XYZ file of C-alpha atoms in Angstrom:
524
model
C -59.035 -27.878 -2.256
C -60.796 -24.740 -2.585
C -61.241 -23.128 -6.227
C -58.551 -20.023 -5.342
C -56.275 -22.540 -3.955
C -56.413 -24.257 -7.863
C -55.878 -21.070 -9.783
C -52.700 -19.806 -7.834
C -49.481 -20.410 -9.275
C -47.646 -23.069 -7.722
C -44.103 -23.328 -5.864
C -42.738 -23.953 -9.048
C -44.275 -21.478 -11.032
C -43.064 -18.571 -8.389
C -39.172 -20.584 -8.147
C -39.117 -20.127 -12.393
C -40.149 -16.713 -12.096
C -37.598 -15.838 -9.284
C -34.279 -17.073 -11.517
C -36.196 -15.134 -14.569
C -36.058 -11.906 -12.322
C -32.250 -12.982 -10.887
C -31.183 -13.444 -14.756
C -32.997 -10.147 -15.972
C -31.397 -8.070 -12.523
C -28.133 -9.902 -13.709
C -27.685 -8.454 -16.983
C -28.499 -4.743 -16.224
C -30.615 -2.626 -17.274
C -30.471 -3.178 -21.139
C -27.948 -4.520 -23.894
C -27.616 -0.911 -25.216
C -25.906 -0.125 -22.046
C -23.723 -2.862 -21.377
C -22.687 -2.495 -25.068
C -21.490 1.426 -23.989
C -19.600 0.152 -20.913
C -17.530 -2.817 -23.531
C -17.087 0.468 -26.116
C -15.015 2.535 -23.215
C -12.772 -0.827 -22.571
C -15.150 -1.145 -19.078
C -16.420 -4.041 -17.912
C -19.050 -4.849 -16.062
C -20.154 -4.661 -12.422
C -20.832 -8.972 -12.040
C -17.712 -9.196 -14.653
C -15.198 -7.126 -12.427
C -16.162 -9.812 -9.695
C -15.856 -12.929 -11.394
C -12.298 -12.174 -12.477
C -11.851 -10.437 -8.550
C -13.209 -13.718 -6.970
C -12.616 -16.757 -6.949
C -14.821 -19.332 -9.675
C -18.266 -19.392 -8.905
C -17.946 -18.134 -4.679
C -19.980 -14.610 -5.176
C -22.730 -15.061 -3.046
C -24.981 -11.648 -3.875
C -26.951 -9.629 -1.128
C -29.717 -7.248 -1.686
C -29.676 -7.854 -5.267
C -33.617 -6.459 -5.400
C -32.858 -3.793 -3.438
C -34.465 -0.174 -5.091
C -34.610 3.306 -4.226
C -37.915 5.305 -2.616
C -36.756 8.619 -4.035
C -39.704 10.552 -5.836
C -39.272 13.737 -8.090
C -37.070 14.973 -11.210
C -38.796 11.893 -12.583
C -36.892 9.326 -9.742
C -40.414 7.773 -9.294
C -40.178 6.405 -13.037
C -36.556 4.388 -12.956
C -36.611 2.331 -9.746
C -34.039 -0.550 -11.354
C -32.845 -3.406 -8.991
C -29.826 -3.827 -6.948
C -30.036 0.911 -7.626
C -26.263 0.618 -9.086
C -24.366 -0.720 -6.679
C -23.532 -4.737 -6.435
C -22.842 -6.186 -3.052
C -21.871 -9.429 -1.508
C -18.986 -12.237 -0.625
C -17.092 -15.050 -2.190
C -13.173 -16.356 -2.023
C -10.224 -15.374 -3.413
C -7.374 -18.311 -2.873
C -9.898 -19.815 -0.767
C -10.954 -17.011 1.669
C -13.490 -14.884 2.865
C -13.636 -11.465 0.840
C -16.465 -8.979 0.884
C -16.870 -6.846 -2.369
C -19.053 -3.753 -3.497
C -18.944 -2.979 -7.243
C -20.286 0.358 -8.717
C -22.434 -0.614 -11.723
C -22.057 2.210 -14.418
C -25.174 1.373 -16.228
C -27.655 2.451 -13.897
C -27.332 6.248 -12.299
C -24.037 5.940 -13.692
C -22.913 4.515 -10.622
C -24.269 8.075 -8.606
C -24.895 7.241 -4.977
C -27.983 7.111 -3.473
C -30.351 6.562 0.058
C -30.387 2.683 -1.160
C -27.177 2.110 -2.865
C -24.750 3.316 0.496
C -27.259 1.871 2.692
C -26.245 -1.300 1.222
C -22.757 -0.444 1.307
C -22.946 -0.085 4.789
C -24.590 -3.310 5.383
C -21.289 -5.028 3.072
C -18.519 -2.725 5.303
C -20.668 -3.781 8.490
C -20.932 -7.648 7.405
C -16.972 -7.298 6.408
C -15.946 -5.538 9.427
C -17.987 -8.044 11.485
C -16.982 -11.440 10.054
C -13.092 -10.095 10.245
C -12.485 -10.359 6.769
C -10.909 -7.499 3.645
C -13.539 -5.278 2.048
C -12.294 -4.364 -2.285
C -14.764 -1.747 -3.715
C -14.420 -1.426 -7.036
C -14.918 2.232 -8.053
C -17.125 3.457 -11.134
C -19.667 6.147 -10.050
C -20.439 9.313 -11.193
C -20.083 10.138 -7.127
C -23.721 11.484 -5.267
C -27.336 11.066 -7.153
C -28.179 14.537 -7.594
C -32.278 14.044 -7.463
C -31.994 12.633 -4.529
C -29.451 15.972 -2.992
C -28.205 16.040 0.884
C -29.229 12.611 1.345
C -27.229 10.694 -1.026
C -24.081 12.465 1.152
C -24.907 11.832 3.934
C -24.443 8.402 2.578
C -21.291 9.334 1.943
C -20.591 9.971 5.778
C -22.135 6.594 6.846
C -19.028 5.234 4.291
C -15.891 7.558 5.176
C -17.025 6.714 8.953
C -17.351 3.141 8.046
C -13.975 3.339 6.586
C -12.324 5.247 9.521
C -13.598 2.241 12.081
C -12.413 -0.596 10.200
C -8.793 0.574 9.630
C -5.927 -0.973 11.168
C -9.244 -3.998 11.608
C -9.584 -5.317 8.292
C -7.599 -4.603 5.322
C -9.674 -2.294 2.340
C -8.622 -2.429 -0.977
C -10.054 0.558 -2.937
C -9.574 -0.674 -7.213
C -10.581 2.420 -9.399
C -12.344 1.102 -12.598
C -13.992 4.841 -13.659
C -14.231 8.098 -12.825
C -14.255 9.142 -8.840
C -14.857 13.042 -8.073
C -15.321 15.500 -5.215
C -16.468 14.190 -1.780
C -16.368 9.975 -3.064
C -12.620 10.584 -3.584
C -11.910 10.372 0.049
C -13.216 6.703 0.654
C -10.536 5.280 -1.246
C -7.345 7.891 0.224
C -8.919 5.729 3.690
C -8.473 3.017 2.201
C -5.154 0.732 2.196
C -4.213 0.573 -1.101
C -5.314 1.946 -4.348
C -5.708 0.481 -7.468
C -5.799 2.322 -11.723
C -6.509 1.447 -14.532
C -5.395 3.890 -17.055
C -7.208 5.418 -19.108
C -10.214 4.732 -17.522
C -9.890 5.368 -14.267
C -9.621 9.016 -13.334
C -9.675 10.614 -8.936
C -10.284 14.030 -8.181
C -11.457 16.429 -5.961
C -12.494 19.422 -8.764
C -12.999 18.919 -12.026
C -11.370 20.260 -14.792
C -14.262 22.716 -15.847
C -13.960 23.985 -12.053
C -10.508 24.303 -12.157
C -10.032 26.283 -15.584
C -13.366 28.419 -13.630
C -11.698 29.283 -10.283
C -7.667 29.118 -11.907
C -7.277 29.307 -15.525
C -5.730 26.354 -15.223
C -6.271 24.300 -18.343
C -6.298 20.626 -18.135
C -7.974 17.175 -19.117
C -9.612 14.803 -16.858
C -7.014 11.964 -17.128
C -4.064 15.338 -16.428
C -5.579 16.372 -13.357
C -6.090 13.233 -11.690
C -5.710 9.972 -14.255
C -3.449 7.164 -12.674
C -0.387 8.020 -14.399
C -0.671 11.168 -11.824
C -1.834 9.756 -9.259
C 0.868 6.501 -9.419
C 4.041 9.085 -10.201
C 3.092 12.746 -8.508
C 0.963 12.782 -6.016
C 0.783 9.229 -4.617
C -2.106 8.573 -4.232
C -2.907 5.521 -6.172
C -0.476 2.262 -5.096
C -1.355 0.502 -8.421
C -1.382 1.718 -12.188
C -2.197 -0.904 -14.612
C -3.232 -1.310 -18.779
C -6.241 -2.996 -18.285
C -8.418 -4.600 -15.997
C -8.047 -7.890 -15.957
C -4.721 -7.065 -14.777
C -5.460 -4.981 -12.320
C -7.392 -7.149 -10.665
C -4.955 -10.732 -11.074
C -2.875 -7.855 -9.214
C -5.469 -7.442 -6.267
C -6.077 -11.333 -6.103
C -2.081 -12.140 -5.159
C -2.274 -8.755 -2.890
C -4.346 -9.883 -0.943
C -2.556 -13.882 -0.707
C 0.378 -11.358 1.083
C -2.165 -10.253 3.366
C -4.011 -11.506 6.595
C -7.769 -11.673 7.348
C -7.627 -8.971 9.774
C -5.389 -7.494 12.457
C -6.131 -10.657 14.879
C -4.282 -13.274 11.939
C -1.014 -13.522 10.703
C -0.352 -13.212 6.518
C -0.896 -16.638 5.296
C 2.625 -19.126 5.186
C 4.052 -20.582 1.966
C 6.033 -23.479 1.318
C 8.437 -22.709 -1.170
C 11.245 -25.196 -2.574
C 13.660 -21.928 -2.352
C 16.573 -23.594 0.624
C 16.014 -20.778 3.466
C 20.115 -21.391 4.305
C 20.628 -20.768 0.454
C 23.570 -18.924 0.007
C 23.726 -15.371 -1.675
C 26.592 -15.018 -3.232
C 25.702 -12.415 -6.166
C 25.151 -9.588 -3.571
C 28.910 -9.931 -3.351
C 29.481 -8.138 -6.724
C 25.905 -6.424 -6.444
C 26.986 -4.017 -3.766
C 29.566 -1.638 -4.935
C 31.913 -1.322 -1.886
C 32.797 2.511 -2.777
C 30.428 4.411 -1.287
C 29.401 6.827 -4.192
C 28.314 4.257 -6.384
C 24.628 3.099 -6.973
C 23.515 -0.025 -7.362
C 19.980 -1.345 -7.754
C 18.336 -1.977 -4.503
C 15.602 -3.865 -6.071
C 18.075 -6.534 -7.440
C 19.496 -7.358 -4.026
C 15.720 -7.918 -2.567
C 15.286 -10.289 -5.059
C 18.169 -12.781 -4.476
C 17.276 -12.166 -0.654
C 13.339 -13.467 -0.591
C 11.780 -16.513 -1.574
C 12.537 -17.251 -5.107
C 13.420 -13.705 -6.196
C 9.444 -12.609 -6.063
C 8.381 -9.225 -4.216
C 5.271 -7.132 -4.650
C 6.530 -2.869 -4.747
C 4.395 -0.694 -3.729
C 3.568 2.304 -4.527
C 7.022 1.604 -7.197
C 6.322 4.798 -8.913
C 6.240 7.654 -5.914
C 9.526 8.654 -3.940
C 11.378 5.569 -5.330
C 14.636 6.832 -3.324
C 12.610 4.453 -1.112
C 11.440 0.884 -2.080
C 8.649 -0.743 -0.110
C 7.188 -4.249 -0.511
C 5.664 -7.009 -0.301
C 7.586 -10.708 -0.281
C 8.260 -14.334 1.531
C 11.078 -15.018 3.657
C 11.051 -18.600 4.606
C 7.326 -18.929 3.673
C 6.089 -15.868 6.187
C 5.493 -12.653 4.299
C 7.781 -9.591 5.737
C 7.545 -5.902 4.853
C 10.491 -4.582 3.346
C 11.520 -0.805 3.495
C 14.667 -0.008 1.907
C 16.538 2.670 0.825
C 17.190 2.996 -3.259
C 20.739 4.571 -4.036
C 19.300 4.764 -7.905
C 17.424 7.641 -7.144
C 18.798 11.074 -5.290
C 21.384 8.468 -3.575
C 18.724 6.743 -1.575
C 17.979 10.073 0.482
C 15.450 10.360 2.201
C 13.301 13.157 2.019
C 9.159 14.329 2.370
C 7.796 11.655 0.170
C 9.307 9.336 1.007
C 9.474 9.624 4.399
C 5.447 9.493 4.002
C 5.549 6.682 1.969
C 7.567 4.530 4.109
C 5.686 5.713 7.433
C 2.365 4.837 6.074
C 3.899 1.251 5.033
C 5.127 0.286 7.649
C 2.120 1.512 10.407
C 0.115 -0.979 7.554
C 2.345 -3.431 8.725
C 2.234 -2.739 11.976
C -1.205 -3.273 11.713
C -1.679 -6.551 9.964
C 1.150 -8.573 11.566
C 3.878 -8.275 9.190
C 6.714 -8.277 10.573
C 9.666 -5.364 8.783
C 13.221 -6.206 6.895
C 14.801 -3.158 6.565
C 17.474 -2.352 4.084
C 19.551 0.718 4.710
C 21.999 2.118 2.407
C 21.268 6.885 3.299
C 23.429 9.337 3.329
C 20.963 11.401 5.004
C 17.900 13.782 4.558
C 17.629 15.655 0.957
C 19.142 19.162 1.975
C 16.836 22.735 0.277
C 15.105 25.320 0.778
C 11.739 22.995 -0.337
C 12.412 20.752 1.939
C 12.337 22.664 4.759
C 9.733 25.054 4.174
C 7.204 22.335 2.885
C 7.917 20.492 6.604
C 9.988 18.067 6.265
C 11.017 18.318 9.775
C 7.152 16.834 10.761
C 6.701 14.921 7.843
C 10.095 12.685 8.108
C 9.423 12.451 11.688
C 6.031 10.248 10.985
C 8.712 7.514 9.807
C 10.707 7.802 13.155
C 7.112 7.852 14.917
C 6.195 4.779 12.958
C 8.679 2.791 13.394
C 8.860 3.737 17.440
C 5.136 2.789 17.329
C 5.753 -0.526 15.638
C 5.297 -3.961 17.658
C 5.777 -6.116 14.997
C 9.600 -8.131 14.971
C 11.574 -5.756 13.199
C 15.086 -5.949 11.632
C 17.261 -3.725 10.227
C 20.752 -4.614 7.934
C 23.263 -2.105 6.764
C 24.842 -2.333 3.445
C 26.751 0.701 3.051
C 25.925 3.718 4.133
C 24.073 4.819 7.589
C 24.555 8.309 7.764
C 23.015 11.138 10.997
C 19.320 11.317 11.591
C 18.195 9.043 8.736
C 20.514 6.249 10.339
C 18.371 6.664 13.434
C 15.265 7.604 11.529
C 15.988 3.755 9.289
C 14.892 1.369 12.757
C 18.251 1.532 14.039
C 18.739 -0.333 17.535
C 17.931 2.802 19.559
C 14.938 3.027 18.272
C 13.385 -0.509 19.206
C 14.293 -2.659 16.238
C 14.293 -6.424 17.684
C 17.813 -7.077 15.846
C 20.281 -5.226 14.163
C 22.802 -6.344 11.853
C 25.493 -4.453 9.164
C 27.686 -6.071 6.521
C 31.225 -5.524 6.506
C 30.994 -2.632 3.746
C 28.509 -0.790 6.487
C 29.959 2.620 7.178
C 27.855 4.040 10.554
C 28.572 7.877 11.129
C 27.334 11.444 12.221
C 27.953 12.045 8.838
C 30.757 11.465 5.656
C 34.222 11.200 6.354
C 34.598 13.957 4.102
C 32.220 16.576 5.486
C 33.341 15.326 9.376
C 36.710 16.424 9.081
C 36.499 19.172 7.090
C 34.253 20.843 10.338
C 36.785 18.893 12.860
C 39.695 19.375 11.018
C 38.904 23.206 9.477
C 41.209 25.225 11.556
C 45.010 22.794 10.448
C 42.703 22.259 6.832
C 43.431 25.565 6.940
C 46.598 26.476 8.426
C 48.438 23.710 6.245
C 51.144 23.967 3.854
C 49.445 21.540 1.527
C 45.603 21.808 2.666
C 44.353 18.880 0.419
C 47.001 16.470 1.412
C 46.411 16.954 5.227
C 42.494 17.038 3.981
C 43.010 13.165 2.599
C 45.562 12.880 5.026
C 42.908 13.418 7.731
C 39.718 12.078 6.399
C 41.822 8.815 6.013
C 42.166 9.090 9.695
C 39.094 9.773 10.668
C 37.732 6.783 8.578
C 40.097 4.149 10.188
C 39.066 5.941 13.967
C 35.325 6.161 13.595
C 34.373 4.307 10.507
C 35.291 1.522 10.289
C 33.259 -1.543 9.480
C 33.281 -2.936 13.290
C 32.859 0.450 14.951
C 29.410 0.419 15.939
C 29.482 -2.825 16.931
C 31.589 -3.066 19.956
C 29.703 -0.453 21.292
C 27.059 -3.243 21.190
C 24.636 -1.013 18.709
C 24.844 -3.731 16.248
C 23.493 -7.604 16.817
C 27.092 -9.082 14.660
C 28.521 -8.074 11.391
C 27.678 -10.152 9.116
C 28.975 -12.165 5.615
C 26.822 -10.843 2.871
C 26.127 -14.539 1.256
C 24.929 -15.158 4.462
C 21.929 -12.234 4.860
C 18.896 -14.965 3.411
C 20.143 -17.580 5.875
C 20.656 -15.203 8.962
C 17.218 -13.290 7.926
C 14.957 -16.541 7.661
C 16.673 -17.470 11.421
C 15.975 -14.340 12.743
C 12.360 -13.963 12.077
C 11.765 -17.366 13.029
C 12.804 -16.920 16.618
C 10.967 -13.194 16.634
C 7.267 -15.549 15.205
C 6.401 -15.155 18.774
C 7.284 -11.683 19.643
C 5.283 -10.530 21.856
C 5.200 -6.532 22.942
C 2.309 -5.217 26.048
C 1.850 -1.014 25.446
C 0.989 1.286 27.216
C -2.773 2.371 28.458
C -3.793 5.140 26.078
C -6.608 5.393 23.165
C -4.493 6.802 20.373
C -0.958 8.456 20.092
C -0.313 12.225 18.336
C 1.743 11.035 15.207
C 3.172 14.557 13.693
C 0.904 15.496 11.044
């Protein structure tokens, strides 16, 4: 052994140095920055990842990465990780990729090295065929790095688009997200937000006031409640990060790993043939009386448990994930408690995106129909109800997953067709004995068809009532559609769960051949 070899540190010393460096990187820049993060009611990136993933499953990649930028003092500030933690772990034992902005470093702003880390983990998620979760808490592009940082966002957007419909993508907003950075979450399948601490907007309050004169707070412009109720950008909003991340885990349990797999089945002690007798009392026979469709869904699905998506936006339609007979299904349902369950612009777009998501990830669709039509009005027409309502029609017509529709009460006009009728490709279409399938309601139809007869009658009101009764008896009785082959069966509401479970079991091996094409051109 030479004197030089004897003086060199041995491998144990180097390993000890490595562990010390790793611990320093994990702790972050300093305790003051961590305390500041906690004081805002926010967790650190590593704490968030620990809540999201199964305990001890996280494998971090490129923790020692540092930027190479110079100028504006950057050459003297080169922290490890460059402000983003990337890696993979498991959720309920299944692989999930994740990246998390570390607000303690450059405010989580994106620079060249930061972006390259995200690009690499996105590429790995696509290649591995596993979900990608982004934990967003960043101040946008790193201004000191100029256009290089902006280019990094372009790489993220391109990968979001490439991964769309291939792997589930979930964005969790845990801090600010401004400018072009907001478009990455908008390209993903689901957006979660936390009240008080997360915001999303293209231009901030100061710019809005300068340009338009409008004064608005951060929360009022792009807070969680605004995006969950008004804009529809956020699918979920929660009061704290712990609850939010637990719900992300629950959502992941209902999704497949990728578009080549099916969602994981889960055994349930809820009998598949359980009678649903309460349904006989839940839904009033009178078409004008409201009821809560959520209670119908609860009664039908396994263990009365489902995850509603976009719960507070466009509430006249419900979209949810649940299990029937252990298999994950997507549920689309009109909500008679809100606007009588009509379809309008927002409801159509909400349901269309959900149908597309389910179709992309091999999730069967169950549609519960009680719809009086599309919402009339000048605003609806001028804002494009034709092209935007057509999105839902296109989504259903384009879907190849098993599709079952069930008409509970009303199914009028074009809205009946759009809500996955047999004519647009539903595999099975059922109805309860309370169904009314028609071009329009009996009162409106009688007023149109028998206008002159009613007007010339000695007692117009009595004549109108009699003609309405005759119209219902002739064209709107519960077996009219079944007699003409437009329904597969009229079923006892108490047997709804059994019928749906058995139908889904039969359709599990459904295969659909698609026409050769690059892609469709859906209405915008």
